[in-house]
Coordinates of N, CA and C in Angstrom, one line a residue:
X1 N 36.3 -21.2 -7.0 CA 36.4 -20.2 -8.0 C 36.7 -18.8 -7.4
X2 N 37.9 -17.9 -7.8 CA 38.0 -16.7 -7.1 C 36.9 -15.9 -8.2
X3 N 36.6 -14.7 -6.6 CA 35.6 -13.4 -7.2 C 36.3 -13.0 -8.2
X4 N 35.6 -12.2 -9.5 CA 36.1 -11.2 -10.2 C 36.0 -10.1 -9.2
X5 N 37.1 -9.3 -9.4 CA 37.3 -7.9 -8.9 C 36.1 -7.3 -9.6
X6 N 35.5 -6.0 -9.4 CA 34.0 -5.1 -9.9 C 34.6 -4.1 -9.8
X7 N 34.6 -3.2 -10.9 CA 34.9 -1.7 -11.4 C 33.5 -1.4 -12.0
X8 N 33.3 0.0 -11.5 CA 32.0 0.8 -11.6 C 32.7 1.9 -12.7
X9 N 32.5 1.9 -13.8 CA 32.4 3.0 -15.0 C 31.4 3.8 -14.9
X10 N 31.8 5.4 -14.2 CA 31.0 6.3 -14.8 C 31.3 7.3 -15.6
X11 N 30.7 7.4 -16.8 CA 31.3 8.1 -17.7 C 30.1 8.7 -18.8
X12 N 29.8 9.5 -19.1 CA 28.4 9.7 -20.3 C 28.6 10.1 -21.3
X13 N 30.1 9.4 -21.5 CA 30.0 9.4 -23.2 C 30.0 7.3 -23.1
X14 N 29.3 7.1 -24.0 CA 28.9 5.6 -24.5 C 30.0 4.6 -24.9
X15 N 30.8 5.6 -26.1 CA 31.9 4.8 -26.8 C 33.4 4.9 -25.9
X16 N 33.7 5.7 -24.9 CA 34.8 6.0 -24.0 C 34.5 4.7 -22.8
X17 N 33.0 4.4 -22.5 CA 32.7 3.7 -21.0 C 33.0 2.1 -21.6
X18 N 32.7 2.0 -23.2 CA 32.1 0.6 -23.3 C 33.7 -0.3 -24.1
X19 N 34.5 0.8 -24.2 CA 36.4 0.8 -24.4 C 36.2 0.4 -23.2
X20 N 36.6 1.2 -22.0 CA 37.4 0.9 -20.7 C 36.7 -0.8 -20.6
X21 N 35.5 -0.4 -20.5 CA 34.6 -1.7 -19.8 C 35.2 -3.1 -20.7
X22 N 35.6 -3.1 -22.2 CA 36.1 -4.3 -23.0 C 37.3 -4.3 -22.4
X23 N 38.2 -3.1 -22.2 CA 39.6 -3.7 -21.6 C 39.8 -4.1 -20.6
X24 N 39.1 -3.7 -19.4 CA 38.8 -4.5 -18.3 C 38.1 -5.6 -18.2
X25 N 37.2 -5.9 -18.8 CA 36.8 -7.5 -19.1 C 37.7 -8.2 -19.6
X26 N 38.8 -7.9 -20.3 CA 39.6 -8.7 -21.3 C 40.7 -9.1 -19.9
X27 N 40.8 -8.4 -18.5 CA 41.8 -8.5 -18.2 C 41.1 -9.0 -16.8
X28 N 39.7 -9.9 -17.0 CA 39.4 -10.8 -15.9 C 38.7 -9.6 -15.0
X29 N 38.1 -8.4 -14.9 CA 37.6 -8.0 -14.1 C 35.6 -8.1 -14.5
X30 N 35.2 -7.9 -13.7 CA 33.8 -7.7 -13.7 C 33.3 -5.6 -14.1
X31 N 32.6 -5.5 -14.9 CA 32.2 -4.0 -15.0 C 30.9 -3.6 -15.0
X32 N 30.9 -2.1 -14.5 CA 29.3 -1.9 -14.7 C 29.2 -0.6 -14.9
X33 N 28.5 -0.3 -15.8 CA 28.6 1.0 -16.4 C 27.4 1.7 -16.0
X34 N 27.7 3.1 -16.0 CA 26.6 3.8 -15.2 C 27.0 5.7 -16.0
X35 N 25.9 5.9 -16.4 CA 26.0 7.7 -17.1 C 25.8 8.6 -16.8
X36 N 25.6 8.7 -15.6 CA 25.3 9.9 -14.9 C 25.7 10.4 -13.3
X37 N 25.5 11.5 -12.9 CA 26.6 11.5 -11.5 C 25.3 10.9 -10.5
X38 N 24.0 11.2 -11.1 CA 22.9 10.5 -10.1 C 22.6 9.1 -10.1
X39 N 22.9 8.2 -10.8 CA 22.3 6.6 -10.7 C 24.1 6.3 -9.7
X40 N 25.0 7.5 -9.4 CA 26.5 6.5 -9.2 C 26.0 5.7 -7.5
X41 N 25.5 6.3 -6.6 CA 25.3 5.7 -5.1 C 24.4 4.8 -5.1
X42 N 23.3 4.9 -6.0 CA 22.6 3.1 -6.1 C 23.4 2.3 -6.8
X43 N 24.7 2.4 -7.8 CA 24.5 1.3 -8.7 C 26.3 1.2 -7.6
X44 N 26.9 1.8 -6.4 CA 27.9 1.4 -5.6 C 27.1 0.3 -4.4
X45 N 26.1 0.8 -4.1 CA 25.2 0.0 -3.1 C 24.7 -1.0 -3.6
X46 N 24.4 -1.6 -4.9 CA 23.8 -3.0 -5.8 C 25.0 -3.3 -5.9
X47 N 26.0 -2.8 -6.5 CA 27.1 -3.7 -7.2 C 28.2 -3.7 -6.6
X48 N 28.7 -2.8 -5.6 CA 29.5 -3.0 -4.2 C 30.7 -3.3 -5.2
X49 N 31.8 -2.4 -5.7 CA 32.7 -2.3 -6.4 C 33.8 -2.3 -5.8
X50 N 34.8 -2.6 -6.3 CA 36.0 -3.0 -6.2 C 37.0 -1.4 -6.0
X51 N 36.6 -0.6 -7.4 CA 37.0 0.9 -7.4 C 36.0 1.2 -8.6
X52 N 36.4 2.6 -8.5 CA 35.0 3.5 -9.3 C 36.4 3.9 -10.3
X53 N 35.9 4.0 -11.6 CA 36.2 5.5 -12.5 C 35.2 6.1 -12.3
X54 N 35.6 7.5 -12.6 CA 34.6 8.3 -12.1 C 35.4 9.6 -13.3
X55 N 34.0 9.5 -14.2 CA 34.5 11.1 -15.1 C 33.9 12.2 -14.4
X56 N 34.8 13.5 -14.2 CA 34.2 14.8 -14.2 C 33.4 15.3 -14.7
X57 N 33.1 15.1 -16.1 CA 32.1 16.1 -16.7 C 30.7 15.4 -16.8
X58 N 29.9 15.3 -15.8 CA 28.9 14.1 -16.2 C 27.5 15.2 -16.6
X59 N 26.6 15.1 -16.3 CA 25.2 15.8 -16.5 C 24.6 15.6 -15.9
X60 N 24.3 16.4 -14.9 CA 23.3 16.9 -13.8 C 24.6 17.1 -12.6
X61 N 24.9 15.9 -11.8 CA 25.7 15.9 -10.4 C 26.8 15.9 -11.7
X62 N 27.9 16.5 -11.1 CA 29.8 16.5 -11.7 C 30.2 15.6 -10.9
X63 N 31.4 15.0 -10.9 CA 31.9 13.9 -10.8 C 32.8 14.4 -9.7
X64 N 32.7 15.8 -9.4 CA 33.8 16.2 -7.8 C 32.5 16.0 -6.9
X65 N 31.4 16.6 -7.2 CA 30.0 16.2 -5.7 C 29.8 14.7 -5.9
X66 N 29.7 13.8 -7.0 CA 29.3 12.1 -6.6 C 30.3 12.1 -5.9
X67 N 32.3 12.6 -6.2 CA 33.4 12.2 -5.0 C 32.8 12.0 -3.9
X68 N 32.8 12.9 -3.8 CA 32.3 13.8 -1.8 C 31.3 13.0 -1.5
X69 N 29.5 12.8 -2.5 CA 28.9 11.7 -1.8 C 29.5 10.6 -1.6
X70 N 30.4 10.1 -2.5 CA 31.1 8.6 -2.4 C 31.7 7.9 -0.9
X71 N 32.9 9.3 -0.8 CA 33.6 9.7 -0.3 C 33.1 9.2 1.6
X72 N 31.9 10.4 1.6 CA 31.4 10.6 2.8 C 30.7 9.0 3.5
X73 N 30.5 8.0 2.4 CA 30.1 7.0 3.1 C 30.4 5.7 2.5
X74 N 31.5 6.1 1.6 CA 32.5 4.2 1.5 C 33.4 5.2 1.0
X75 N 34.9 3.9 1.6 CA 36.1 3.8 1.0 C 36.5 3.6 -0.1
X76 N 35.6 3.0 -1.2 CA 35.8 2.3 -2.5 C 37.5 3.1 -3.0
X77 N 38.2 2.7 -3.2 CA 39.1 3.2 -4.7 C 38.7 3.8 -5.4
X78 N 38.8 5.5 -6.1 CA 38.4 6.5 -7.1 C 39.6 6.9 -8.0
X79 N 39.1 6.6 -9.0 CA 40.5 7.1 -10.4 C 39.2 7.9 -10.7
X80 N 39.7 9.4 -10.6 CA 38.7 10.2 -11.7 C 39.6 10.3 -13.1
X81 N 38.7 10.4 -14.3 CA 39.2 10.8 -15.2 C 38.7 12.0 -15.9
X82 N 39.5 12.8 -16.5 CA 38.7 14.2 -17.3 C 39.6 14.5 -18.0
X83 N 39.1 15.7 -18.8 CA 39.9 16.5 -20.2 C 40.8 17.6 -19.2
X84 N 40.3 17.9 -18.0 CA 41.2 19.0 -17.1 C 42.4 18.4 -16.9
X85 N 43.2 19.2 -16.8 CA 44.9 18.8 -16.6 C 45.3 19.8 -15.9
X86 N 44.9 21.0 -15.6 CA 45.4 21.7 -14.8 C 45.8 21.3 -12.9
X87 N 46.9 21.6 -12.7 CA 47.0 21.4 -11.1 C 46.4 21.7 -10.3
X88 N 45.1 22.5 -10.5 CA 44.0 22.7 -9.7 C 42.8 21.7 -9.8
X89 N 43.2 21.6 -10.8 CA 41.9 19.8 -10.7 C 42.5 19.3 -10.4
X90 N 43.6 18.6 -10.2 CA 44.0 17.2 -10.0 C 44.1 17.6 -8.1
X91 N 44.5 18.6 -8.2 CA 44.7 18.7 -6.3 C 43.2 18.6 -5.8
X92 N 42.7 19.2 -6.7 CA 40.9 19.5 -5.8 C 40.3 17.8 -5.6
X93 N 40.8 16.7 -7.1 CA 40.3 15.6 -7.2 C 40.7 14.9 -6.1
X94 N 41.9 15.1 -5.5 CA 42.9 14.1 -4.8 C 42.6 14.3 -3.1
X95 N 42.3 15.9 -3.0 CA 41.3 16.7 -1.6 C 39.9 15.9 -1.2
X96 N 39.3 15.7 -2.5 CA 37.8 15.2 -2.1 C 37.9 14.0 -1.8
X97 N 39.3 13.6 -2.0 CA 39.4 11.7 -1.8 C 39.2 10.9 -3.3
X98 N 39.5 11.1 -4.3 CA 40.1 10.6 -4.9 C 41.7 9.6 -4.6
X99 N 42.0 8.2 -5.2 CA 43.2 7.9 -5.4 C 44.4 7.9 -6.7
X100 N 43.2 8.1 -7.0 CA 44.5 8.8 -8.7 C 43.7 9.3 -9.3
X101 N 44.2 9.9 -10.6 CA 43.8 11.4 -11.7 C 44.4 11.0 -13.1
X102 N 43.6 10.3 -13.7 CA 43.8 10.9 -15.0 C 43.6 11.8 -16.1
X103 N 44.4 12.1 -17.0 CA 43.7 13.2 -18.2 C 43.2 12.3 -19.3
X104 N 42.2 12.9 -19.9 CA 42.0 12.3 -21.0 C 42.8 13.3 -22.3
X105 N 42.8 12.6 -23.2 CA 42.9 11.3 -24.0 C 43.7 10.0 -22.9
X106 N 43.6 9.4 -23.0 CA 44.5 8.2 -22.0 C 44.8 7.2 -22.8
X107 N 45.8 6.8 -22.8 CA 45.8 4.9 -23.2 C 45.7 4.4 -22.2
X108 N 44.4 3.2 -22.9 CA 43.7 2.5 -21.9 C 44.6 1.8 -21.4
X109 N 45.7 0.9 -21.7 CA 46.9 0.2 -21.3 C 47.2 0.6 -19.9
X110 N 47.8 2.1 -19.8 CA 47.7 2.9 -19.1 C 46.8 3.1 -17.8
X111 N 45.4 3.0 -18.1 CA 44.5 3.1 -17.2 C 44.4 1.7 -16.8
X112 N 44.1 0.4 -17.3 CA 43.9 -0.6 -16.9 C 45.2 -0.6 -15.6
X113 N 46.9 -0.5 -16.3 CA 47.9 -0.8 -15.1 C 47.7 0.0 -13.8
X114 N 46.9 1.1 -14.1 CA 46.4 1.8 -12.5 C 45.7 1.7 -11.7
X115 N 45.2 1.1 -12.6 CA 43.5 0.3 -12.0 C 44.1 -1.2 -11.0
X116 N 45.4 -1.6 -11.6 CA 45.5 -2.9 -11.0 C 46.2 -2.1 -9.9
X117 N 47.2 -1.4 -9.9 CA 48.1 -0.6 -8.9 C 47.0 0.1 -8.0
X118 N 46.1 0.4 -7.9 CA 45.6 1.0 -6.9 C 45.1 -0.2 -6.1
X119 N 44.6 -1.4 -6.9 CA 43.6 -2.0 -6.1 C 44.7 -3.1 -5.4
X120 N 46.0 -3.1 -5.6 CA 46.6 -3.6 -5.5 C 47.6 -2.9 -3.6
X121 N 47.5 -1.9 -3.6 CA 47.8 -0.6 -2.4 C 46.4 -0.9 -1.8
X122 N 45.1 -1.0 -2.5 CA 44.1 -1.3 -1.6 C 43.6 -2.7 -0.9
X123 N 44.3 -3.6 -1.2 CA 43.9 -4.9 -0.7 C 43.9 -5.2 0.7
X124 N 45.2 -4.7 1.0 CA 45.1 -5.2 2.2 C 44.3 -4.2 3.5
X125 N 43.3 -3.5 2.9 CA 42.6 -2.8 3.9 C 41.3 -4.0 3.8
X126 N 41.3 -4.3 2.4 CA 39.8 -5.3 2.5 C 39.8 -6.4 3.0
X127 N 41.7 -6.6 3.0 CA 41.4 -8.5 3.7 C 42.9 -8.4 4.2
X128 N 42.6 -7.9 5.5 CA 43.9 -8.3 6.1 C 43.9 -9.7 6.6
X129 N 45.5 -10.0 6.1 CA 45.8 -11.3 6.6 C 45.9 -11.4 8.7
X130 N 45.4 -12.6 8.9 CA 45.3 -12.9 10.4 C 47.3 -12.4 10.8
X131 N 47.6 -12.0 11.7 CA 49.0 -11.7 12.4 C 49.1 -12.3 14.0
X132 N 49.6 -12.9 14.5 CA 50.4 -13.1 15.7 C 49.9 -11.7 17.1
X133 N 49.7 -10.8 16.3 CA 49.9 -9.7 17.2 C 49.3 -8.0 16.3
X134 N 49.0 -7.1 16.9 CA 47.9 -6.5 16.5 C 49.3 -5.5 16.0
X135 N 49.2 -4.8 14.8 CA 50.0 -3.9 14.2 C 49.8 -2.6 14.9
X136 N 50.1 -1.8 15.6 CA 49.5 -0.8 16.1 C 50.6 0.6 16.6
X137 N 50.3 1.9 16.8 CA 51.1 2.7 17.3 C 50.0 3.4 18.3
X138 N 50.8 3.8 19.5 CA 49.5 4.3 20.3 C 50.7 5.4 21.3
X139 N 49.8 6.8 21.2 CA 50.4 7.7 21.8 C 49.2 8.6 22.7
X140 N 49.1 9.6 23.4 CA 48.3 10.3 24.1 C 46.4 10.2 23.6
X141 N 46.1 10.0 23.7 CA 44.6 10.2 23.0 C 44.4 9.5 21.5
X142 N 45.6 8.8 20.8 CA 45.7 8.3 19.7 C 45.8 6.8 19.7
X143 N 45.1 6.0 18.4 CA 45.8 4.4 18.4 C 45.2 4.9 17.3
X144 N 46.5 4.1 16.6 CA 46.6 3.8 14.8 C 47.0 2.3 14.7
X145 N 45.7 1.5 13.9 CA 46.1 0.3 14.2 C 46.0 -0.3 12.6
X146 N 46.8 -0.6 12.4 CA 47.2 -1.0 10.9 C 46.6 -2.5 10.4
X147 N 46.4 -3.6 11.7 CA 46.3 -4.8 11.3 C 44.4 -4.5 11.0
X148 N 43.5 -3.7 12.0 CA 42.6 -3.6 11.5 C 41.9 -2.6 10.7
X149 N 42.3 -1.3 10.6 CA 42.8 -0.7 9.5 C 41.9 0.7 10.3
X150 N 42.3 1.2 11.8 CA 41.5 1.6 12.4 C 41.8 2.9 13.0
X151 N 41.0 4.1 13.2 CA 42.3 4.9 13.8 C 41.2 5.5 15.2
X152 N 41.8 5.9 16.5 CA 40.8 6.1 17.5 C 41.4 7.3 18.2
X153 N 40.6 8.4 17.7 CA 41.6 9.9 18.2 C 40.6 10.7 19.3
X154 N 41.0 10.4 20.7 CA 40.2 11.2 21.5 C 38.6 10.5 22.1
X155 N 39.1 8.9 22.2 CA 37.9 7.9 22.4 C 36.9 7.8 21.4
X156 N 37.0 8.3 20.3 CA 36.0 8.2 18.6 C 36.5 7.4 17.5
X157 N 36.2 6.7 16.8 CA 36.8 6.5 15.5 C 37.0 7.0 14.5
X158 N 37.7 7.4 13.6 CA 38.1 8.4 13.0 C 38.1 7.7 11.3
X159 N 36.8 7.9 10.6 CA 37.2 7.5 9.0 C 38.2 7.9 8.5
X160 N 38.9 6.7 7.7 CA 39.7 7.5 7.4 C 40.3 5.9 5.6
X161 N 40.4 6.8 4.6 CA 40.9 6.3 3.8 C 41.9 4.9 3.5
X162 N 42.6 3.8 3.6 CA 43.8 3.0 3.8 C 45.1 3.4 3.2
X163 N 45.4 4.8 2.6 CA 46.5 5.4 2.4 C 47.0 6.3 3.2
X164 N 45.7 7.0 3.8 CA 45.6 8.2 4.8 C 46.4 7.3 6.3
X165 N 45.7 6.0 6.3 CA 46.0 5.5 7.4 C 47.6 5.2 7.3
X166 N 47.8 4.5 6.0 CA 49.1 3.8 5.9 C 50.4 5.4 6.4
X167 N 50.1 6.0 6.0 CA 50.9 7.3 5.8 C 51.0 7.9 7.2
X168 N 49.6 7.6 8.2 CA 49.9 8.2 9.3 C 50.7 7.2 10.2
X169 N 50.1 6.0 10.1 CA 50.7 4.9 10.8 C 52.7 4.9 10.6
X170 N 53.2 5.1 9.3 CA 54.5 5.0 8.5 C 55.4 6.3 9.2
X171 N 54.4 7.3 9.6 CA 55.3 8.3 10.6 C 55.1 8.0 11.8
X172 N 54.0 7.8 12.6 CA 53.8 7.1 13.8 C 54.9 5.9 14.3
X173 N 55.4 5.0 13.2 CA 55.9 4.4 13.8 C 57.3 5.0 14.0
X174 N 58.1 5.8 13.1 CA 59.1 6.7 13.6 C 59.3 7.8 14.3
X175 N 58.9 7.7 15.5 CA 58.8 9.3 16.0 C 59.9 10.5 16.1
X176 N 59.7 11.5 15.1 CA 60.9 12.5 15.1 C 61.7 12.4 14.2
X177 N 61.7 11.1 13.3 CA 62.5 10.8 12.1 C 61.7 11.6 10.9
X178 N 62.7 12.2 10.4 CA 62.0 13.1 9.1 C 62.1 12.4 7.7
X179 N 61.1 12.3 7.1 CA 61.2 11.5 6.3 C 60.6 12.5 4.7
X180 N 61.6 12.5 3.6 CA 61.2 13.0 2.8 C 59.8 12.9 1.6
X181 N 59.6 13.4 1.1 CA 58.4 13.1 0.5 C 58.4 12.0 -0.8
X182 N 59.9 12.1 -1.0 CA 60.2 11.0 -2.2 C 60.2 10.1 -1.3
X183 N 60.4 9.7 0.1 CA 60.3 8.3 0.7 C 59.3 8.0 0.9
X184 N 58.1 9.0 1.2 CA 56.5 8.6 1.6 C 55.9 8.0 0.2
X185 N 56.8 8.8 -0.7 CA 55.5 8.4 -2.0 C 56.3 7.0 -2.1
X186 N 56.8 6.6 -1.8 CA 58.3 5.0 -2.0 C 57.1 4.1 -1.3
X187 N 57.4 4.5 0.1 CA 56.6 3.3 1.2 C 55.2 3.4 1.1
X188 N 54.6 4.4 1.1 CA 52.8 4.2 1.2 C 52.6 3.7 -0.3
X189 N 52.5 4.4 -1.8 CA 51.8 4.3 -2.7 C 53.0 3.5 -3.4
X190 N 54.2 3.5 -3.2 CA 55.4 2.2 -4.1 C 55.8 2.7 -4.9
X191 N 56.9 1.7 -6.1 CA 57.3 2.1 -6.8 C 57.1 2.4 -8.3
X192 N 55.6 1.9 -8.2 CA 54.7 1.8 -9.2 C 53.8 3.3 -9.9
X193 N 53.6 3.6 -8.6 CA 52.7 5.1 -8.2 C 53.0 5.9 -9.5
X194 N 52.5 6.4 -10.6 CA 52.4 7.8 -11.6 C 52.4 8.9 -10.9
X195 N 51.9 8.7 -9.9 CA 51.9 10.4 -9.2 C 53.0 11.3 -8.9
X196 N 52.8 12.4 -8.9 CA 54.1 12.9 -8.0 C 53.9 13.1 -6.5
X197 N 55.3 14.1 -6.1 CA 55.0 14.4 -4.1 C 53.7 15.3 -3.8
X198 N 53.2 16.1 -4.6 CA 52.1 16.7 -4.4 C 51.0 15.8 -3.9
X199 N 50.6 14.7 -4.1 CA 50.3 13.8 -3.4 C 50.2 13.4 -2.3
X200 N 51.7 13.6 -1.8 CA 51.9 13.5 -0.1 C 51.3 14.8 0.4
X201 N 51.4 16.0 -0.3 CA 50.9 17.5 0.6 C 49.1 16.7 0.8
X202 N 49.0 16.7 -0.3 CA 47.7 16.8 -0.3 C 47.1 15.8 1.1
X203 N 47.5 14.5 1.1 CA 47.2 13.5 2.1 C 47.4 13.9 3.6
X204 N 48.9 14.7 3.5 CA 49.0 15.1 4.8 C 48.2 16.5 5.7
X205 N 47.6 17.0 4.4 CA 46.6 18.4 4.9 C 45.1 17.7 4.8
X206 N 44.7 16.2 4.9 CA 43.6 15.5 5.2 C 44.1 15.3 6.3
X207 N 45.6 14.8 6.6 CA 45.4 14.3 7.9 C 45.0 15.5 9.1
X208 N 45.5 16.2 8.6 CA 46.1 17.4 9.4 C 44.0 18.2 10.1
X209 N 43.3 17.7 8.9 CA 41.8 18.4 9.2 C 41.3 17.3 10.1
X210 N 41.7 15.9 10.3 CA 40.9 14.8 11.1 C 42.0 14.8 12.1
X211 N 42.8 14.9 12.3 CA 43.9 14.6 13.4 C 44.8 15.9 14.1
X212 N 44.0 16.7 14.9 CA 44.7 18.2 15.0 C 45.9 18.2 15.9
X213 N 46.5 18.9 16.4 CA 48.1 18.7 16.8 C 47.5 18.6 18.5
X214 N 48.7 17.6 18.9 CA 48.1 17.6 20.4 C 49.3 17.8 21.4
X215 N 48.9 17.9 22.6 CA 50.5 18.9 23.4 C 51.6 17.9 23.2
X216 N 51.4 16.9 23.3 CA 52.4 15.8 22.9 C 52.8 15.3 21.9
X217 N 52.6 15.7 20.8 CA 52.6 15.1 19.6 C 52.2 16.0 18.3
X218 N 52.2 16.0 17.2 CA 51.8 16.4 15.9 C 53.1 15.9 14.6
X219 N 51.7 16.4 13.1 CA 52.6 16.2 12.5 C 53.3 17.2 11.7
X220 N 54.3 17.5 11.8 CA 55.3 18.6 11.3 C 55.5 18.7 10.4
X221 N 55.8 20.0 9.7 CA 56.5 20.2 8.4 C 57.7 20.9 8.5
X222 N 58.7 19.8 7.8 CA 60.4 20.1 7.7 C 60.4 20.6 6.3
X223 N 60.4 22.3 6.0 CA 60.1 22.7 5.1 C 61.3 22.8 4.0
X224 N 60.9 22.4 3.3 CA 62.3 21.9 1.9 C 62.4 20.8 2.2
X225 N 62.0 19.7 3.2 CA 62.4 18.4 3.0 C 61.3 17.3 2.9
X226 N 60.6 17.6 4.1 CA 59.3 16.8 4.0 C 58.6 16.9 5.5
X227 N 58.4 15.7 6.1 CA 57.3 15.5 6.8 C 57.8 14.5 8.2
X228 N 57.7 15.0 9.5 CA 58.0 14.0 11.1 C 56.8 14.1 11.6
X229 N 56.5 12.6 12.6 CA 55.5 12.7 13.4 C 56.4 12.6 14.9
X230 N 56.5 14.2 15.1 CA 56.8 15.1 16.2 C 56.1 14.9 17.5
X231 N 57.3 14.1 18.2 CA 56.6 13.7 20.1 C 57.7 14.3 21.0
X232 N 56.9 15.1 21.5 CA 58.4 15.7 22.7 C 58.2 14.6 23.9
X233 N 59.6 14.4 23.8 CA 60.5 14.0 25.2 C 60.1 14.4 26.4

């Protein structure tokens, strides 16, 4: 018998959490609902989720500090949802490590297909298939290793997200080839992705705070076009 996938609903309005939670039951997942931004890290630690919604406006902790806790000690998948629509929340949500943003009012239709689409970009960080040979890019003080989803900058390991990685690995393996932002958001997040390129800024100014430029190497910005991971000759 395969696992149900687990989605963690936090949300504190009652009749919004227990919608999402019927539509995602109806579509074979497992749910668990939770109302506040303080029960969210026991009820990820008991029920070890698949991906979180996570609403902004909760009562007591906001739904951008549970990110950051989330954040700072599992990878899970985060769709926040809120009434904010301005491009300052959705960048700040996407900064803390969030994977997608929605506004409310939403159709749930809508939220369910993103829910599948993310966890769908996230799988293969949870279960990489066995390979012949290790996926990897390795330059001065760097290894980016894709088959175990790992990155080692300066003898340390480096947390790091499975889009953050996908995205650094995807220039790594082209060195010097510039590659536009409509092509990053193509190969890392697909053709599926709601988002726009603002998305790629955002990912590549996380890489840019965990991974700092080195005499051999960095990652550039080709301004008006997009983004190279730059190795001098």
């Amino acid at each position: 018998m395969v696992n149900k996938q687990k989605v963690l609903i936090v949300d504190d309005d009652d009749n919004i959490a227990e919608l999402i939670s019927l539509y995602l039951t109806k579509e074979c997942f497992e749910t668990m609902i939770v109302y506040d931004g303080e029960s969210v890290m026991g009820a990820v630690a008991s029920f070890d989720p698949n991906l979180i919604l996570l609403d902004l406006m909760l009562p007591g902790i906001d739904g951008y500090q549970v990110c950051r806790e989330v954040r700072a000690k599992y990878s899970t998948p985060i769709i926040m949802l809120s009434a904010k629509g301005e491009v300052f929340d959705k960048v700040l949500g996407l900064e803390l490590g969030a994977d997608d943003y929605m506004e409310k009012p939403f159709d749930t239709k809508e939220l369910v297909a993103r829910v599948k689409a993310v966890l769908r970009r996230y799988k293969p960080a949870a279960n990489p298939k066995p390979q012949s040979r290790d996926e990897f890019v390795e330059y001065a003080d760097i290894t980016i290793n894709r088959t175990n989803y790992s990155v080692t900058y300066k003898g340390k390991n480096v947390d790091m997200p499975p889009k953050e990685l996908e995205l650094l690995y995807f220039l790594a393996s082209s060195p010097n080839h510039v590659f536009t932002r409509e092509q990053l958001l193509d190969q890392i997040w697909g053709y599926e992705y709601m988002g726009d390129t603002r998305t790629v800024d955002v990912h590549i100014k996380r890489l840019r705070e965990k991974i700092k430029d080195h005499e051999n190497w960095k990652i550039s910005t080709i301004w008006g076009i997009g983004y190279k991971f730059e190795v001098k000759k």
